[in-house]
PDB file of C-alpha atoms in Angstrom:
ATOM      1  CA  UNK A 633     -63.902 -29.344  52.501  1.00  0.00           C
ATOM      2  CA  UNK A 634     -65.604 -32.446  52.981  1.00  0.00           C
ATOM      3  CA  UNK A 635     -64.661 -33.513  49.018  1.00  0.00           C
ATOM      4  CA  UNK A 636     -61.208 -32.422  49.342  1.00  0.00           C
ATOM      5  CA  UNK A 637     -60.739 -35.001  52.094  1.00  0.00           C
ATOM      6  CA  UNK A 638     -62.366 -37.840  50.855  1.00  0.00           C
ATOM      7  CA  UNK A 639     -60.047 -37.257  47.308  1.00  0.00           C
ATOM      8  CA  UNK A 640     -57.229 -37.277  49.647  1.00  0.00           C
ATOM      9  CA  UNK A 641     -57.899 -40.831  51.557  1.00  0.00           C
ATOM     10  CA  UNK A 642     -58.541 -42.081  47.741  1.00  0.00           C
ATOM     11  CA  UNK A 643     -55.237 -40.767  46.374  1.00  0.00           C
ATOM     12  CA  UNK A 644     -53.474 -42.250  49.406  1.00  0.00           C
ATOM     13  CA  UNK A 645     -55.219 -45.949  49.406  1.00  0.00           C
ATOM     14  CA  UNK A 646     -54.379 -45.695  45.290  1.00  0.00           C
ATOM     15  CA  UNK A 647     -50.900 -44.563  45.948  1.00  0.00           C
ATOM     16  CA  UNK A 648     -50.101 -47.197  48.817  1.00  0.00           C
ATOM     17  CA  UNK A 649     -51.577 -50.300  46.634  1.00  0.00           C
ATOM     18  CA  UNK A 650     -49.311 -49.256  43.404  1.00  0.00           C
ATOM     19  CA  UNK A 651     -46.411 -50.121  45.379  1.00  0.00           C
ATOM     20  CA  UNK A 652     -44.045 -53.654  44.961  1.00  0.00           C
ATOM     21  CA  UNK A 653     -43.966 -55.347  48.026  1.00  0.00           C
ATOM     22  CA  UNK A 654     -39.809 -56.452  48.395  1.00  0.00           C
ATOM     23  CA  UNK A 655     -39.527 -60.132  49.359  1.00  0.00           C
ATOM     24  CA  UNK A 656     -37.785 -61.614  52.194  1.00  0.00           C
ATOM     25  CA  UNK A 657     -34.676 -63.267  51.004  1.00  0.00           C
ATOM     26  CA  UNK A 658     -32.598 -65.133  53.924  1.00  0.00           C
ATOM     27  CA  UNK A 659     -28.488 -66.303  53.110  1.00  0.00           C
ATOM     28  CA  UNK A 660     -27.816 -69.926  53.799  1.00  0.00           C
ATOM     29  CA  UNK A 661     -25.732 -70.337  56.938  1.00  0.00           C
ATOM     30  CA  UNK A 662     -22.252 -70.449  56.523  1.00  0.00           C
ATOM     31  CA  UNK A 663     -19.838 -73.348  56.757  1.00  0.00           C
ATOM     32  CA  UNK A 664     -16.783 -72.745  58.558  1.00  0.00           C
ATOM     33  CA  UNK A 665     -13.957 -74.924  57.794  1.00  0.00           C
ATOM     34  CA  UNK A 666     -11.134 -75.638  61.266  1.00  0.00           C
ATOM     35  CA  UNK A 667      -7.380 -75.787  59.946  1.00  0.00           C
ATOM     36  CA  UNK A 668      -5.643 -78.844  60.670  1.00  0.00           C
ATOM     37  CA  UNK A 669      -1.879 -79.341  62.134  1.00  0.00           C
ATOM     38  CA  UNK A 670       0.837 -77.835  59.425  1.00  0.00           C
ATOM     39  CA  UNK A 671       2.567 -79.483  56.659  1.00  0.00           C
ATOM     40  CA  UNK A 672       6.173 -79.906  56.277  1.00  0.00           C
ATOM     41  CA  UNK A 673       7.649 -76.573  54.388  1.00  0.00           C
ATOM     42  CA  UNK A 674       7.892 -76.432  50.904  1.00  0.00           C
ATOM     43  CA  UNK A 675      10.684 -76.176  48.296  1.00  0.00           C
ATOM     44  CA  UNK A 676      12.480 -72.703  47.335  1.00  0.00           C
ATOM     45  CA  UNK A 677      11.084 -71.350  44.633  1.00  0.00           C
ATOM     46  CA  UNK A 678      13.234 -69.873  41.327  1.00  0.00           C
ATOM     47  CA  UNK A 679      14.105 -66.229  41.023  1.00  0.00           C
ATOM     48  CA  UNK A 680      11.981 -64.276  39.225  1.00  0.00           C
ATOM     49  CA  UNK A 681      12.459 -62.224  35.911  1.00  0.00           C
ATOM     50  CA  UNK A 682      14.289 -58.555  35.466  1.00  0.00           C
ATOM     51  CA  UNK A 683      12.170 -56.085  35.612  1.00  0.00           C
ATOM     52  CA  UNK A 684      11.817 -53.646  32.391  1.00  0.00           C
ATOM     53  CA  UNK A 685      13.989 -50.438  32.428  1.00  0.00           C
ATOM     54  CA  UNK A 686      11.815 -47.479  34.005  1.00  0.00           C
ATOM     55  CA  UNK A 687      10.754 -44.382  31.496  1.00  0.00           C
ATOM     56  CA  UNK A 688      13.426 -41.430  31.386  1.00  0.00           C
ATOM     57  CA  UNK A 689      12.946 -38.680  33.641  1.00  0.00           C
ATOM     58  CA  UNK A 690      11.374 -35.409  32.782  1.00  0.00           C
ATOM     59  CA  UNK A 691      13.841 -32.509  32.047  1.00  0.00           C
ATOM     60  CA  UNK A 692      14.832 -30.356  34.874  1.00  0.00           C
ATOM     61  CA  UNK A 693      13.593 -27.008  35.484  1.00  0.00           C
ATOM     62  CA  UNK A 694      15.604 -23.567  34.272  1.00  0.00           C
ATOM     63  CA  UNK A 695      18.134 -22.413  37.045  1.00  0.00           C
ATOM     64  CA  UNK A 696      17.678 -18.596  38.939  1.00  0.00           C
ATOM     65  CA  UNK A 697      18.527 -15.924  37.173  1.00  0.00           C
ATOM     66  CA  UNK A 698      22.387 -14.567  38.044  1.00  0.00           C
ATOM     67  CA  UNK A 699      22.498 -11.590  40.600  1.00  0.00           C
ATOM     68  CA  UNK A 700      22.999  -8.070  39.502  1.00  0.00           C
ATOM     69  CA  UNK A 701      26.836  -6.557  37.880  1.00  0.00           C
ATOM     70  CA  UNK A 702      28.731  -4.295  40.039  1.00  0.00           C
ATOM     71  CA  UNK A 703      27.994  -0.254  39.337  1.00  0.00           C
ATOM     72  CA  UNK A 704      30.673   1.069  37.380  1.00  0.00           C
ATOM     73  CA  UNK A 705      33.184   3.889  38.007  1.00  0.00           C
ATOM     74  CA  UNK A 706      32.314   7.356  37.379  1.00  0.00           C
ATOM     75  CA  UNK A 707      33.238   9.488  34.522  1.00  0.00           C
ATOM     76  CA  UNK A 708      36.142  12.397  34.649  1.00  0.00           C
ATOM     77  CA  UNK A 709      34.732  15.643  34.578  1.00  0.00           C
ATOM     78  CA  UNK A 710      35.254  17.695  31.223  1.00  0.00           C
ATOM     79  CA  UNK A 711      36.607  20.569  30.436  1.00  0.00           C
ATOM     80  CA  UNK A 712      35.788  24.038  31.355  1.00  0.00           C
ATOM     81  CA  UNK A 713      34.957  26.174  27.782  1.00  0.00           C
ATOM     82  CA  UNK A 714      36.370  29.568  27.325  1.00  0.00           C
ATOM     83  CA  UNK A 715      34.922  32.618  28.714  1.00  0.00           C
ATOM     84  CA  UNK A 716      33.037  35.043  26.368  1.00  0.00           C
ATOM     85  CA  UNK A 717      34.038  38.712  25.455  1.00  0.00           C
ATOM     86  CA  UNK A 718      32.708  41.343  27.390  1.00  0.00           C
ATOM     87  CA  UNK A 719      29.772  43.025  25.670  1.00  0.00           C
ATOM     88  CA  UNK A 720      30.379  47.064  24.354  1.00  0.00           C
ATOM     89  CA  UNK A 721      29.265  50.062  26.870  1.00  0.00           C
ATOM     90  CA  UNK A 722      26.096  51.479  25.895  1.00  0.00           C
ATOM     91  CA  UNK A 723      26.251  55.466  24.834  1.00  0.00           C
ATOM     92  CA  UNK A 724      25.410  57.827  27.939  1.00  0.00           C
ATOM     93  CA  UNK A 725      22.007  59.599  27.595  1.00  0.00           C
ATOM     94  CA  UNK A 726      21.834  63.281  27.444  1.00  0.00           C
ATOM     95  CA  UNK A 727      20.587  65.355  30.254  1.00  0.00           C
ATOM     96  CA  UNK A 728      17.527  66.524  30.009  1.00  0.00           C
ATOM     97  CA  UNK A 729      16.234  70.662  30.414  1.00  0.00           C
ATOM     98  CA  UNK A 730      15.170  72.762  33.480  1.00  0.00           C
ATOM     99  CA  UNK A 731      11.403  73.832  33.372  1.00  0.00           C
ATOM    100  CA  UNK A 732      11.043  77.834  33.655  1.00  0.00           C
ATOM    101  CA  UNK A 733       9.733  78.403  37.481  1.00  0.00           C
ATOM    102  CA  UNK A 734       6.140  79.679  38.187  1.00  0.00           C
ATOM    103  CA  UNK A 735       5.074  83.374  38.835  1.00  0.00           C
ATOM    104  CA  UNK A 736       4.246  84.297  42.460  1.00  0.00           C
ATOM    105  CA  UNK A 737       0.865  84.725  43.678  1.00  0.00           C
ATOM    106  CA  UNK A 738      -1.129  87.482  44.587  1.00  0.00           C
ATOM    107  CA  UNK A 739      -1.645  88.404  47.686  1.00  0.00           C
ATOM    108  CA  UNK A 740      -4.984  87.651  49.465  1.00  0.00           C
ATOM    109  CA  UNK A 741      -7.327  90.508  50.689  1.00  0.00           C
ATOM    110  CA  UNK A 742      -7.602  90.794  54.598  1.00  0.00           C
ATOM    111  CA  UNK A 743     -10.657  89.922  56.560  1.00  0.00           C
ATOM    112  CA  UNK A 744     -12.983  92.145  58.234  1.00  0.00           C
ATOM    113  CA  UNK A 745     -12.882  92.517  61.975  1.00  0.00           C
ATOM    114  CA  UNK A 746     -14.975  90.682  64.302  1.00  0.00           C
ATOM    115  CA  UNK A 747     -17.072  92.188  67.247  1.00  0.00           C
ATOM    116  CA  UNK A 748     -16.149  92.951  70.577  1.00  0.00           C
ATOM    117  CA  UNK A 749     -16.949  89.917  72.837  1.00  0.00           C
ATOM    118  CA  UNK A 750     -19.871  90.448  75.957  1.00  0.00           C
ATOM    119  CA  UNK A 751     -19.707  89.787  79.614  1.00  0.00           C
ATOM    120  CA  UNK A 752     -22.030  88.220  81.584  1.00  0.00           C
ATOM    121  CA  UNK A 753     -22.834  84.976  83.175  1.00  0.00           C
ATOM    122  CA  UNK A 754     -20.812  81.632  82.445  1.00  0.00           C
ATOM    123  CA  UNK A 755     -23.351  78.272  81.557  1.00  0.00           C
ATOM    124  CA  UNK A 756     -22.196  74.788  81.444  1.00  0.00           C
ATOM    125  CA  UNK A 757     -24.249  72.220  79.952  1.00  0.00           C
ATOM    126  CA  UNK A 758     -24.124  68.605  81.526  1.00  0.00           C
ATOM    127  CA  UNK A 759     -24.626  65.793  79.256  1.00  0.00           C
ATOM    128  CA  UNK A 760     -27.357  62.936  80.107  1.00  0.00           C
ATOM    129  CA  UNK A 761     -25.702  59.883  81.282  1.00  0.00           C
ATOM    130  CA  UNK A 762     -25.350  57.174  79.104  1.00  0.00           C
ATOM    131  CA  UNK A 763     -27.539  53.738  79.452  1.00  0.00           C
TER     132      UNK A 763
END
């Protein structure tokens, strides 16, 4: 730390000397002249030369382009073609058979007969109620 400040102050006092010191250069004072009274005026003088004839002008630019023609009329309708021949009748089909009809069925046996029914007290059952 102590080097790197001691290089510094060297660099500095080598950097400051290198320098050209500018001289002081101070302008002469300067003489003002006072106009006198005017002079009598002074003769016309002669007309001057023509001047030369200027360069031609650059060509114009291209006009617009023209609006749009007018739609034209419309076309006659043409003519209506002939109507074609009417096509031939196809042949009728023939009709077709009757199927034979079925035998009849048998007839079923018959069932026995049930039991005699019982008397006697009449229970009803109450369902749970529902949640």
């Amino acid at each position: 730390m102590k080097y790197s400040i001691l290089l510094s102050a060297a660099l500095l006092a080598v950097t400051l000397s290198a320098c050209e010191k500018a001289t002081v250069v101070t302008p002469p004072a300067a003489v003002i002249a006072v106009p006198g009274p005017a002079g009598a005026t002074g003769a016309t003088g002669s007309s001057g030369s023509t001047g030369s004839t200027g360069s031609t002008g650059s060509t114009g630019s291209s006009g617009s382009t023209g609006a749009t023609g007018a739609t034209g009329d419309k076309g006659s309708t043409g003519y209506s073609g002939t109507t074609g021949a009417t096509g031939a009748t196809g042949d009728k089909g023939s009709t077709g058979y009757s199927g034979a009809t079925g035998a009849t069925g048998a007839t079923g046996d018959t069932g026995a007969t049930g039991q005699r029914g019982r008397t006697g007290d009449t229970i009803v059952v109450v369902p749970a109620p529902q949640k």
